[in-house]
Tab-separated table of C-alpha atoms in Angstrom:
chain	number	residue	atom	x	y	z
A	1	LYS	CA	197.861	-69.189	-7.760
A	2	ALA	CA	194.354	-71.050	-8.236
A	3	GLY	CA	191.226	-69.032	-7.591
A	4	VAL	CA	188.535	-70.016	-5.184
A	5	THR	CA	186.555	-73.237	-6.570
A	6	GLN	CA	183.102	-74.323	-6.191
A	7	THR	CA	181.254	-77.636	-6.988
A	8	PRO	CA	179.011	-78.218	-8.493
A	9	ARG	CA	178.237	-75.438	-10.467
A	10	TYR	CA	175.202	-76.214	-11.259
A	11	LEU	CA	172.245	-78.612	-9.201
A	12	ILE	CA	168.676	-79.332	-9.591
A	13	LYS	CA	167.014	-80.592	-6.672
A	14	THR	CA	163.441	-81.454	-5.503
A	15	ARG	CA	161.707	-79.659	-2.569
A	16	GLY	CA	162.312	-81.585	0.769
A	17	GLN	CA	165.728	-82.973	-0.573
A	18	GLN	CA	168.920	-81.629	1.111
A	19	VAL	CA	172.119	-80.301	-0.529
A	20	THR	CA	175.631	-80.019	0.298
A	21	LEU	CA	177.738	-77.528	-1.716
A	22	SER	CA	181.649	-77.508	-1.599
A	23	CYS	CA	184.145	-74.607	-1.682
A	24	SER	CA	187.720	-74.963	-1.925
A	25	PRO	CA	189.542	-71.744	-0.713
A	26	ILE	CA	192.693	-69.986	-2.700
A	27	SER	CA	195.970	-71.814	-0.627
A	28	GLY	CA	196.750	-69.819	2.478
A	29	HIS	CA	193.259	-68.215	3.286
A	30	ARG	CA	191.597	-69.337	6.163
A	31	SER	CA	188.435	-67.565	6.101
A	32	VAL	CA	185.713	-68.948	4.021
A	33	SER	CA	182.355	-67.022	3.755
A	34	TRP	CA	178.887	-68.204	2.093
A	35	TYR	CA	176.864	-65.911	0.716
A	36	GLN	CA	173.280	-66.396	-1.399
A	37	GLN	CA	172.281	-64.270	-4.169
A	38	THR	CA	168.956	-63.769	-5.786
A	39	PRO	CA	167.488	-61.357	-8.062
A	40	GLY	CA	164.849	-60.234	-5.146
A	41	GLN	CA	167.079	-60.169	-2.505
A	42	GLY	CA	170.510	-59.575	-3.908
A	43	LEU	CA	173.588	-60.991	-1.908
A	44	GLN	CA	173.016	-61.920	1.374
A	45	PHE	CA	175.631	-63.193	4.128
A	46	LEU	CA	175.000	-66.703	5.345
A	47	PHE	CA	177.881	-67.296	7.502
A	48	GLU	CA	181.612	-67.358	7.742
A	49	TYR	CA	184.385	-70.010	9.239
A	50	PHE	CA	187.813	-69.531	10.540
A	51	SER	CA	189.986	-72.556	11.308
A	52	GLU	CA	186.896	-74.579	11.662
A	53	THR	CA	184.922	-72.530	13.427
A	54	GLN	CA	182.024	-70.241	12.565
A	55	ARG	CA	182.665	-66.982	13.854
A	56	ASN	CA	179.724	-65.043	12.130
A	57	LYS	CA	176.098	-65.948	10.876
A	58	GLY	CA	173.423	-63.913	8.969
A	59	ASN	CA	170.035	-64.302	9.199
A	60	PHE	CA	168.948	-67.535	7.812
A	61	PRO	CA	167.149	-70.439	9.356
A	62	GLY	CA	168.687	-73.472	10.664
A	63	ARG	CA	168.215	-75.264	7.734
A	64	PHE	CA	171.031	-73.672	6.385
A	65	SER	CA	174.538	-74.932	7.917
A	66	GLY	CA	178.091	-74.846	7.442
A	67	ARG	CA	181.291	-76.471	8.259
A	68	GLN	CA	185.006	-76.208	7.690
A	69	PHE	CA	187.804	-78.641	7.540
A	70	SER	CA	191.461	-78.531	8.566
A	71	ASN	CA	192.545	-77.858	4.961
A	72	SER	CA	190.152	-74.691	5.240
A	73	ARG	CA	187.973	-76.535	2.505
A	74	SER	CA	184.244	-75.803	3.223
A	75	GLU	CA	180.753	-76.940	2.724
A	76	MET	CA	177.297	-75.984	3.194
A	77	ASN	CA	174.373	-77.990	3.473
A	78	VAL	CA	170.678	-77.042	2.765
A	79	SER	CA	168.040	-79.529	4.695
A	80	THR	CA	164.384	-79.698	3.597
A	81	LEU	CA	165.141	-77.529	0.488
A	82	GLU	CA	162.187	-74.943	-0.224
A	83	LEU	CA	161.245	-73.241	-3.891
A	84	GLY	CA	162.736	-70.189	-2.311
A	85	ASP	CA	166.219	-71.510	-1.771
A	86	SER	CA	166.704	-71.355	-5.302
A	87	ALA	CA	169.678	-69.245	-5.716
A	88	LEU	CA	173.632	-68.570	-6.665
A	89	TYR	CA	175.309	-69.832	-3.647
A	90	LEU	CA	178.496	-67.658	-3.412
A	91	CYS	CA	181.854	-68.674	-1.646
A	92	ALA	CA	184.571	-66.066	-0.737
A	93	SER	CA	187.923	-66.727	0.963
A	94	SER	CA	190.416	-64.150	2.653
A	95	LEU	CA	193.521	-64.556	4.547
A	96	ASP	CA	191.812	-64.095	7.881
A	97	GLY	CA	188.475	-62.749	7.202
A	98	ALA	CA	189.579	-58.932	7.973
A	99	GLY	CA	190.709	-58.005	4.263
A	100	GLU	CA	189.956	-58.649	0.704
A	101	GLN	CA	187.974	-61.329	-0.082
A	102	TYR	CA	187.851	-63.690	-3.061
A	103	PHE	CA	184.639	-65.064	-4.482
A	104	GLY	CA	184.337	-68.398	-6.291
A	105	PRO	CA	182.091	-68.686	-9.518
A	106	GLY	CA	178.977	-69.900	-7.433
A	107	THR	CA	176.750	-73.244	-7.246
A	108	ARG	CA	173.466	-72.378	-9.102
A	109	LEU	CA	170.850	-74.106	-7.169
A	110	THR	CA	167.318	-74.685	-8.791
A	111	VAL	CA	164.823	-76.201	-6.388
A	112	THR	CA	161.806	-77.548	-8.353
B	1	GLY	CA	167.603	-54.218	9.614
B	2	GLU	CA	170.504	-52.190	8.378
B	3	SER	CA	171.091	-52.071	4.720
B	4	VAL	CA	172.902	-50.494	2.139
B	5	GLY	CA	171.142	-49.299	-0.945
B	6	LEU	CA	172.004	-47.790	-4.590
B	7	HIS	CA	170.570	-44.456	-5.831
B	8	LEU	CA	170.857	-45.857	-9.295
B	9	PRO	CA	169.580	-49.122	-10.457
B	10	THR	CA	171.153	-48.769	-13.865
B	11	LEU	CA	173.902	-46.532	-15.398
B	12	SER	CA	174.406	-45.994	-19.019
B	13	VAL	CA	177.761	-44.235	-20.477
B	14	GLN	CA	179.720	-43.901	-23.638
B	15	GLU	CA	182.807	-45.068	-23.805
B	16	GLY	CA	185.777	-42.989	-22.736
B	17	ASP	CA	183.485	-41.272	-20.327
B	18	ASN	CA	183.984	-41.021	-16.315
B	19	SER	CA	181.187	-43.325	-14.551
B	20	ILE	CA	180.202	-42.471	-11.134
B	21	ILE	CA	178.182	-44.978	-9.055
B	22	ASN	CA	176.476	-44.016	-5.901
B	23	CYS	CA	175.591	-46.322	-2.762
B	24	ALA	CA	174.166	-45.085	0.516
B	25	TYR	CA	174.642	-46.779	3.718
B	26	SER	CA	172.503	-46.920	7.212
B	27	ASN	CA	174.928	-48.344	9.583
B	28	SER	CA	177.005	-45.486	11.113
B	29	ALA	CA	178.665	-48.540	12.887
B	30	SER	CA	180.301	-49.926	9.312
B	31	ASP	CA	184.057	-49.233	8.990
B	32	TYR	CA	184.971	-50.991	6.094
B	33	PHE	CA	183.641	-50.450	2.671
B	34	ILE	CA	184.078	-52.591	-0.700
B	35	TRP	CA	182.998	-52.405	-3.987
B	36	TYR	CA	182.377	-55.494	-6.190
B	37	LYS	CA	182.116	-56.021	-9.886
B	38	GLN	CA	180.126	-58.791	-11.055
B	39	GLU	CA	180.030	-59.737	-14.745
B	40	SER	CA	177.526	-62.348	-15.932
B	41	GLY	CA	178.244	-65.780	-14.989
B	42	LYS	CA	180.790	-64.994	-12.526
B	43	GLY	CA	181.121	-64.242	-8.793
B	44	PRO	CA	181.741	-60.658	-7.823
B	45	GLN	CA	185.397	-59.329	-8.089
B	46	PHE	CA	186.641	-57.089	-5.741
B	47	ILE	CA	187.431	-53.550	-7.054
B	48	ILE	CA	188.537	-51.384	-4.214
B	49	ASP	CA	188.092	-50.825	-0.371
B	50	ILE	CA	187.956	-48.087	2.013
B	51	ARG	CA	188.278	-48.105	5.382
B	52	SER	CA	186.452	-45.412	7.907
B	53	ASN	CA	189.253	-43.369	8.581
B	54	MET	CA	189.875	-42.300	5.094
B	55	ASP	CA	187.145	-40.226	2.600
B	56	LYS	CA	189.323	-41.076	-0.603
B	57	ARG	CA	191.103	-44.024	-1.909
B	58	GLN	CA	192.537	-44.467	-5.762
B	59	GLY	CA	193.243	-47.430	-7.779
B	60	GLN	CA	193.662	-47.933	-11.129
B	61	ARG	CA	191.247	-46.009	-13.016
B	62	VAL	CA	188.879	-46.319	-9.914
B	63	THR	CA	188.320	-43.809	-6.989
B	64	VAL	CA	185.989	-44.543	-4.375
B	65	LEU	CA	184.618	-41.909	-1.971
B	66	LEU	CA	183.597	-41.802	1.574
B	67	ASN	CA	181.482	-39.368	3.390
B	68	LYS	CA	180.599	-40.400	6.578
B	69	THR	CA	178.462	-37.628	7.377
B	70	VAL	CA	175.916	-38.401	5.154
B	71	LYS	CA	176.611	-41.918	5.119
B	72	HIS	CA	177.438	-41.938	0.988
B	73	LEU	CA	179.900	-44.017	-0.775
B	74	SER	CA	180.706	-43.599	-4.578
B	75	LEU	CA	182.608	-45.506	-7.049
B	76	GLN	CA	184.196	-43.336	-9.725
B	77	ILE	CA	185.522	-45.358	-13.014
B	78	ALA	CA	187.761	-42.908	-15.272
B	79	ALA	CA	187.775	-43.357	-18.991
B	80	THR	CA	185.125	-45.921	-19.134
B	81	GLN	CA	185.725	-49.216	-21.191
B	82	PRO	CA	183.139	-51.987	-22.505
B	83	GLY	CA	184.880	-54.378	-20.562
B	84	ASP	CA	183.555	-52.557	-17.366
B	85	SER	CA	179.828	-53.156	-18.229
B	86	ALA	CA	178.764	-55.317	-15.207
B	87	VAL	CA	176.953	-54.878	-12.067
B	88	TYR	CA	178.504	-52.974	-9.615
B	89	PHE	CA	177.613	-53.559	-5.675
B	90	CYS	CA	178.661	-51.619	-2.433
B	91	ALA	CA	179.294	-53.473	0.467
B	92	GLU	CA	179.687	-52.489	4.198
B	93	ASN	CA	181.155	-54.313	6.956
B	94	ALA	CA	179.988	-53.610	10.480
B	95	GLY	CA	179.952	-57.282	11.877
B	96	LYS	CA	181.861	-57.732	15.083
B	97	ASN	CA	181.634	-60.624	17.511
B	98	SER	CA	183.228	-62.171	20.356
B	99	GLY	CA	185.354	-64.458	18.067
B	100	GLY	CA	187.051	-61.346	16.761
B	101	SER	CA	186.021	-61.857	13.036
B	102	ASN	CA	184.789	-58.433	11.901
B	103	TYR	CA	183.936	-59.812	8.392
B	104	LYS	CA	180.163	-59.735	7.711
B	105	LEU	CA	179.163	-57.949	4.743
B	106	THR	CA	176.158	-56.209	4.187
B	107	PHE	CA	175.483	-55.744	0.154
B	108	GLY	CA	173.816	-53.472	-1.611
B	109	LYS	CA	171.155	-54.410	-4.274
B	110	GLY	CA	173.753	-53.301	-7.324
B	111	THR	CA	174.040	-50.913	-10.460
B	112	LEU	CA	173.813	-52.211	-13.871
B	113	LEU	CA	176.551	-50.254	-15.426
B	114	THR	CA	176.316	-50.386	-19.573
B	115	VAL	CA	179.258	-49.079	-21.531
B	116	ASN	CA	177.876	-47.894	-25.160
B	117	PRO	CA	181.183	-47.949	-27.535
């Protein structure tokens, strides 16, 4: 069974630009969660989607948004990028959001 | 806000020894706890979980202990191997909303485990 895949793996953007990251969950998994990982703040929850609906949201500004498609694939978007948005963005999938989560390798975003 | 923290940021052990990684949590409403292992360049990998109605759970070479009285979680790794070298995170879940999902993990800062051969 293939694991969680994230694309792209690395990305360099300029302040003010926007970015879209993609996550393909494990086949059969309907819950997708997104996390931001930085050395200073550690792993922080962004949001969780289940059956195309956002069920939970962390404490991030509205510049961070996401969506989930009918095939459970998910995207997250960050608009008006700031230097502080440089981080590893991790996606995790689970069957229904209440059990074991499987993480992808992450997308390393650098904002210059 | 609520947070999960770790007592030791780094832990160095000899190969073959047992390792104990500790974690304190502050949200008494948390009902589900998970330990993750993260190797360099990879996403976190699930190790073991425990629900609040238990105080101990064992896996392969790993044991998680939960003490709800003092809001403390620990991960014990038996016969630590070089391949166990990684950052270990504890996470708690206390997120519930009207949608029914209870999945909103709060992670600790992590402990770096180094295993010396």
